[in-house]
Amino acid sequence: MERPLSLRRGGADGPAANTLKAEKQLSLMELEERKDKK
């Protein structure tokens, strides 16, 4: 099976690392929103 160009360009863990970073940013934003609501 042909791997997508993005996977090949970013290496095996490139896209996964980007996803983890995005998830961390999202959870941080959620925590900030909860603080504001209090």
PDB file with SEQRES, HELIX, SHEET and CRYST1 records, atoms N, CA, C and O in Angstrom:
SEQRES   1 A   38  MET GLU ARG PRO LEU SER LEU ARG ARG GLY GLY ALA ASP          
SEQRES   2 A   38  GLY PRO ALA ALA ASN THR LEU LYS ALA GLU LYS GLN LEU          
SEQRES   3 A   38  SER LEU MET GLU LEU GLU GLU ARG LYS ASP LYS LYS              
HELIX    1 AA1 LEU A    5  GLY A   10  1                                   6    
HELIX    2 AA2 GLY A   14  LYS A   37  1                                  24    
CRYST1    1.000    1.000    1.000  90.00  90.00  90.00 P 1           1          
ATOM      1  N   MET A   1       0.832  -1.207   0.000  1.00  0.00           N  
ATOM      2  CA  MET A   1       0.000   0.000   0.000  1.00  0.00           C  
ATOM      3  C   MET A   1       0.862   1.250   0.000  1.00  0.00           C  
ATOM      4  O   MET A   1       1.861   1.321   0.715  1.00  0.00           O  
ATOM      5  N   GLU A   2       0.475   2.242  -0.806  1.00  0.00           N  
ATOM      6  CA  GLU A   2       1.242   3.486  -0.885  1.00  0.00           C  
ATOM      7  C   GLU A   2       0.927   4.378   0.308  1.00  0.00           C  
ATOM      8  O   GLU A   2      -0.236   4.624   0.626  1.00  0.00           O  
ATOM      9  N   ARG A   3       1.983   4.860   0.965  1.00  0.00           N  
ATOM     10  CA  ARG A   3       1.771   5.741   2.121  1.00  0.00           C  
ATOM     11  C   ARG A   3       1.505   7.166   1.637  1.00  0.00           C  
ATOM     12  O   ARG A   3       2.084   7.587   0.635  1.00  0.00           O  
ATOM     13  N   PRO A   4       0.650   7.911   2.318  1.00  0.00           N  
ATOM     14  CA  PRO A   4       0.380   9.303   1.938  1.00  0.00           C  
ATOM     15  C   PRO A   4       1.655  10.139   1.969  1.00  0.00           C  
ATOM     16  O   PRO A   4       2.569   9.864   2.746  1.00  0.00           O  
ATOM     17  N   LEU A   5       1.708  11.159   1.119  1.00  0.00           N  
ATOM     18  CA  LEU A   5       2.899  12.013   1.047  1.00  0.00           C  
ATOM     19  C   LEU A   5       3.189  12.657   2.401  1.00  0.00           C  
ATOM     20  O   LEU A   5       4.349  12.784   2.795  1.00  0.00           O  
ATOM     21  N   SER A   6       2.142  13.061   3.106  1.00  0.00           N  
ATOM     22  CA  SER A   6       2.358  13.734   4.387  1.00  0.00           C  
ATOM     23  C   SER A   6       3.086  12.816   5.365  1.00  0.00           C  
ATOM     24  O   SER A   6       3.964  13.262   6.104  1.00  0.00           O  
ATOM     25  N   LEU A   7       2.716  11.518   5.369  1.00  0.00           N  
ATOM     26  CA  LEU A   7       3.387  10.575   6.262  1.00  0.00           C  
ATOM     27  C   LEU A   7       4.847  10.413   5.864  1.00  0.00           C  
ATOM     28  O   LEU A   7       5.735  10.383   6.715  1.00  0.00           O  
ATOM     29  N   ARG A   8       5.088  10.308   4.542  1.00  0.00           N  
ATOM     30  CA  ARG A   8       6.450  10.095   4.078  1.00  0.00           C  
ATOM     31  C   ARG A   8       7.311  11.320   4.400  1.00  0.00           C  
ATOM     32  O   ARG A   8       8.460  11.188   4.820  1.00  0.00           O  
ATOM     33  N   ARG A   9       6.746  12.503   4.198  1.00  0.00           N  
ATOM     34  CA  ARG A   9       7.513  13.723   4.404  1.00  0.00           C  
ATOM     35  C   ARG A   9       7.816  13.941   5.898  1.00  0.00           C  
ATOM     36  O   ARG A   9       8.924  14.338   6.260  1.00  0.00           O  
ATOM     37  N   GLY A  10       6.822  13.677   6.755  1.00  0.00           N  
ATOM     38  CA  GLY A  10       6.999  13.951   8.179  1.00  0.00           C  
ATOM     39  C   GLY A  10       7.704  12.840   8.930  1.00  0.00           C  
ATOM     40  O   GLY A  10       8.010  12.995  10.112  1.00  0.00           O  
ATOM     41  N   GLY A  11       7.969  11.722   8.270  1.00  0.00           N  
ATOM     42  CA  GLY A  11       8.553  10.591   8.981  1.00  0.00           C  
ATOM     43  C   GLY A  11       7.462   9.801   9.676  1.00  0.00           C  
ATOM     44  O   GLY A  11       6.295  10.193   9.653  1.00  0.00           O  
ATOM     45  N   ALA A  12       7.837   8.681  10.299  1.00  0.00           N  
ATOM     46  CA  ALA A  12       6.854   7.780  10.896  1.00  0.00           C  
ATOM     47  C   ALA A  12       6.039   8.494  11.972  1.00  0.00           C  
ATOM     48  O   ALA A  12       4.826   8.300  12.060  1.00  0.00           O  
ATOM     49  N   ASP A  13       6.703   9.328  12.798  1.00  0.00           N  
ATOM     50  CA  ASP A  13       5.989   9.929  13.931  1.00  0.00           C  
ATOM     51  C   ASP A  13       5.691  11.405  13.715  1.00  0.00           C  
ATOM     52  O   ASP A  13       5.219  12.068  14.639  1.00  0.00           O  
ATOM     53  N   GLY A  14       5.951  11.943  12.527  1.00  0.00           N  
ATOM     54  CA  GLY A  14       5.673  13.360  12.262  1.00  0.00           C  
ATOM     55  C   GLY A  14       4.215  13.722  12.509  1.00  0.00           C  
ATOM     56  O   GLY A  14       3.918  14.528  13.390  1.00  0.00           O  
ATOM     57  N   PRO A  15       3.296  13.130  11.731  1.00  0.00           N  
ATOM     58  CA  PRO A  15       1.873  13.450  11.903  1.00  0.00           C  
ATOM     59  C   PRO A  15       1.368  13.140  13.306  1.00  0.00           C  
ATOM     60  O   PRO A  15       0.570  13.896  13.860  1.00  0.00           O  
ATOM     61  N   ALA A  16       1.826  12.037  13.881  1.00  0.00           N  
ATOM     62  CA  ALA A  16       1.371  11.668  15.226  1.00  0.00           C  
ATOM     63  C   ALA A  16       1.804  12.730  16.235  1.00  0.00           C  
ATOM     64  O   ALA A  16       1.036  13.110  17.119  1.00  0.00           O  
ATOM     65  N   ALA A  17       3.038  13.202  16.095  1.00  0.00           N  
ATOM     66  CA  ALA A  17       3.533  14.227  17.020  1.00  0.00           C  
ATOM     67  C   ALA A  17       2.704  15.499  16.877  1.00  0.00           C  
ATOM     68  O   ALA A  17       2.375  16.145  17.872  1.00  0.00           O  
ATOM     69  N   ASN A  18       2.366  15.859  15.631  1.00  0.00           N  
ATOM     70  CA  ASN A  18       1.547  17.055  15.421  1.00  0.00           C  
ATOM     71  C   ASN A  18       0.183  16.891  16.066  1.00  0.00           C  
ATOM     72  O   ASN A  18      -0.347  17.842  16.639  1.00  0.00           O  
ATOM     73  N   THR A  19      -0.393  15.698  15.983  1.00  0.00           N  
ATOM     74  CA  THR A  19      -1.702  15.453  16.583  1.00  0.00           C  
ATOM     75  C   THR A  19      -1.618  15.593  18.097  1.00  0.00           C  
ATOM     76  O   THR A  19      -2.499  16.186  18.720  1.00  0.00           O  
ATOM     77  N   LEU A  20      -0.558  15.047  18.687  1.00  0.00           N  
ATOM     78  CA  LEU A  20      -0.400  15.150  20.136  1.00  0.00           C  
ATOM     79  C   LEU A  20      -0.291  16.611  20.552  1.00  0.00           C  
ATOM     80  O   LEU A  20      -0.890  17.023  21.545  1.00  0.00           O  
ATOM     81  N   LYS A  21       0.471  17.394  19.797  1.00  0.00           N  
ATOM     82  CA  LYS A  21       0.610  18.818  20.128  1.00  0.00           C  
ATOM     83  C   LYS A  21      -0.743  19.501  20.078  1.00  0.00           C  
ATOM     84  O   LYS A  21      -1.081  20.286  20.964  1.00  0.00           O  
ATOM     85  N   ALA A  22      -1.519  19.204  19.040  1.00  0.00           N  
ATOM     86  CA  ALA A  22      -2.835  19.824  18.885  1.00  0.00           C  
ATOM     87  C   ALA A  22      -3.741  19.431  20.047  1.00  0.00           C  
ATOM     88  O   ALA A  22      -4.469  20.270  20.579  1.00  0.00           O  
ATOM     89  N   GLU A  23      -3.699  18.159  20.444  1.00  0.00           N  
ATOM     90  CA  GLU A  23      -4.549  17.700  21.547  1.00  0.00           C  
ATOM     91  C   GLU A  23      -4.159  18.392  22.848  1.00  0.00           C  
ATOM     92  O   GLU A  23      -5.025  18.765  23.639  1.00  0.00           O  
ATOM     93  N   LYS A  24      -2.847  18.564  23.071  1.00  0.00           N  
ATOM     94  CA  LYS A  24      -2.406  19.249  24.291  1.00  0.00           C  
ATOM     95  C   LYS A  24      -2.914  20.685  24.304  1.00  0.00           C  
ATOM     96  O   LYS A  24      -3.377  21.171  25.336  1.00  0.00           O  
ATOM     97  N   GLN A  25      -2.829  21.372  23.153  1.00  0.00           N  
ATOM     98  CA  GLN A  25      -3.293  22.756  23.084  1.00  0.00           C  
ATOM     99  C   GLN A  25      -4.789  22.829  23.356  1.00  0.00           C  
ATOM    100  O   GLN A  25      -5.259  23.734  24.046  1.00  0.00           O  
ATOM    101  N   LEU A  26      -5.544  21.860  22.801  1.00  0.00           N  
ATOM    102  CA  LEU A  26      -6.992  21.859  23.007  1.00  0.00           C  
ATOM    103  C   LEU A  26      -7.325  21.690  24.485  1.00  0.00           C  
ATOM    104  O   LEU A  26      -8.177  22.403  25.015  1.00  0.00           O  
ATOM    105  N   SER A  27      -6.656  20.746  25.155  1.00  0.00           N  
ATOM    106  CA  SER A  27      -6.954  20.507  26.570  1.00  0.00           C  
ATOM    107  C   SER A  27      -6.575  21.736  27.401  1.00  0.00           C  
ATOM    108  O   SER A  27      -7.265  22.063  28.367  1.00  0.00           O  
ATOM    109  N   LEU A  28      -5.491  22.414  27.034  1.00  0.00           N  
ATOM    110  CA  LEU A  28      -5.106  23.627  27.754  1.00  0.00           C  
ATOM    111  C   LEU A  28      -6.176  24.698  27.589  1.00  0.00           C  
ATOM    112  O   LEU A  28      -6.525  25.388  28.546  1.00  0.00           O  
ATOM    113  N   MET A  29      -6.695  24.834  26.368  1.00  0.00           N  
ATOM    114  CA  MET A  29      -7.743  25.827  26.128  1.00  0.00           C  
ATOM    115  C   MET A  29      -8.991  25.486  26.936  1.00  0.00           C  
ATOM    116  O   MET A  29      -9.644  26.378  27.479  1.00  0.00           O  
ATOM    117  N   GLU A  30      -9.322  24.204  27.016  1.00  0.00           N  
ATOM    118  CA  GLU A  30     -10.501  23.789  27.785  1.00  0.00           C  
ATOM    119  C   GLU A  30     -10.324  24.137  29.260  1.00  0.00           C  
ATOM    120  O   GLU A  30     -11.265  24.597  29.907  1.00  0.00           O  
ATOM    121  N   LEU A  31      -9.120  23.918  29.795  1.00  0.00           N  
ATOM    122  CA  LEU A  31      -8.872  24.251  31.196  1.00  0.00           C  
ATOM    123  C   LEU A  31      -9.038  25.750  31.421  1.00  0.00           C  
ATOM    124  O   LEU A  31      -9.621  26.167  32.421  1.00  0.00           O  
ATOM    125  N   GLU A  32      -8.533  26.555  30.504  1.00  0.00           N  
ATOM    126  CA  GLU A  32      -8.662  28.005  30.633  1.00  0.00           C  
ATOM    127  C   GLU A  32     -10.137  28.404  30.635  1.00  0.00           C  
ATOM    128  O   GLU A  32     -10.549  29.264  31.413  1.00  0.00           O  
ATOM    129  N   GLU A  33     -10.932  27.776  29.762  1.00  0.00           N  
ATOM    130  CA  GLU A  33     -12.354  28.110  29.692  1.00  0.00           C  
ATOM    131  C   GLU A  33     -13.049  27.774  31.003  1.00  0.00           C  
ATOM    132  O   GLU A  33     -13.903  28.531  31.466  1.00  0.00           O  
ATOM    133  N   ARG A  34     -12.693  26.648  31.602  1.00  0.00           N  
ATOM    134  CA  ARG A  34     -13.313  26.255  32.877  1.00  0.00           C  
ATOM    135  C   ARG A  34     -12.978  27.269  33.958  1.00  0.00           C  
ATOM    136  O   ARG A  34     -13.834  27.614  34.773  1.00  0.00           O  
ATOM    137  N   LYS A  35     -11.727  27.754  33.972  1.00  0.00           N  
ATOM    138  CA  LYS A  35     -11.340  28.755  34.969  1.00  0.00           C  
ATOM    139  C   LYS A  35     -12.182  30.018  34.796  1.00  0.00           C  
ATOM    140  O   LYS A  35     -12.618  30.621  35.777  1.00  0.00           O  
ATOM    141  N   ASP A  36     -12.408  30.417  33.532  1.00  0.00           N  
ATOM    142  CA  ASP A  36     -13.174  31.638  33.274  1.00  0.00           C  
ATOM    143  C   ASP A  36     -14.614  31.500  33.761  1.00  0.00           C  
ATOM    144  O   ASP A  36     -15.204  32.470  34.237  1.00  0.00           O  
ATOM    145  N   LYS A  37     -15.179  30.304  33.643  1.00  0.00           N  
ATOM    146  CA  LYS A  37     -16.583  30.107  34.004  1.00  0.00           C  
ATOM    147  C   LYS A  37     -16.795  30.214  35.516  1.00  0.00           C  
ATOM    148  O   LYS A  37     -17.874  30.603  35.963  1.00  0.00           O  
ATOM    149  N   LYS A  38     -15.777  29.873  36.300  1.00  0.00           N  
ATOM    150  CA  LYS A  38     -15.934  29.882  37.757  1.00  0.00           C  
ATOM    151  C   LYS A  38     -16.177  31.296  38.278  1.00  0.00           C  
ATOM    152  O   LYS A  38     -16.333  31.492  39.484  1.00  0.00           O  
TER     153      LYS A  38                                                      
END                                                                             
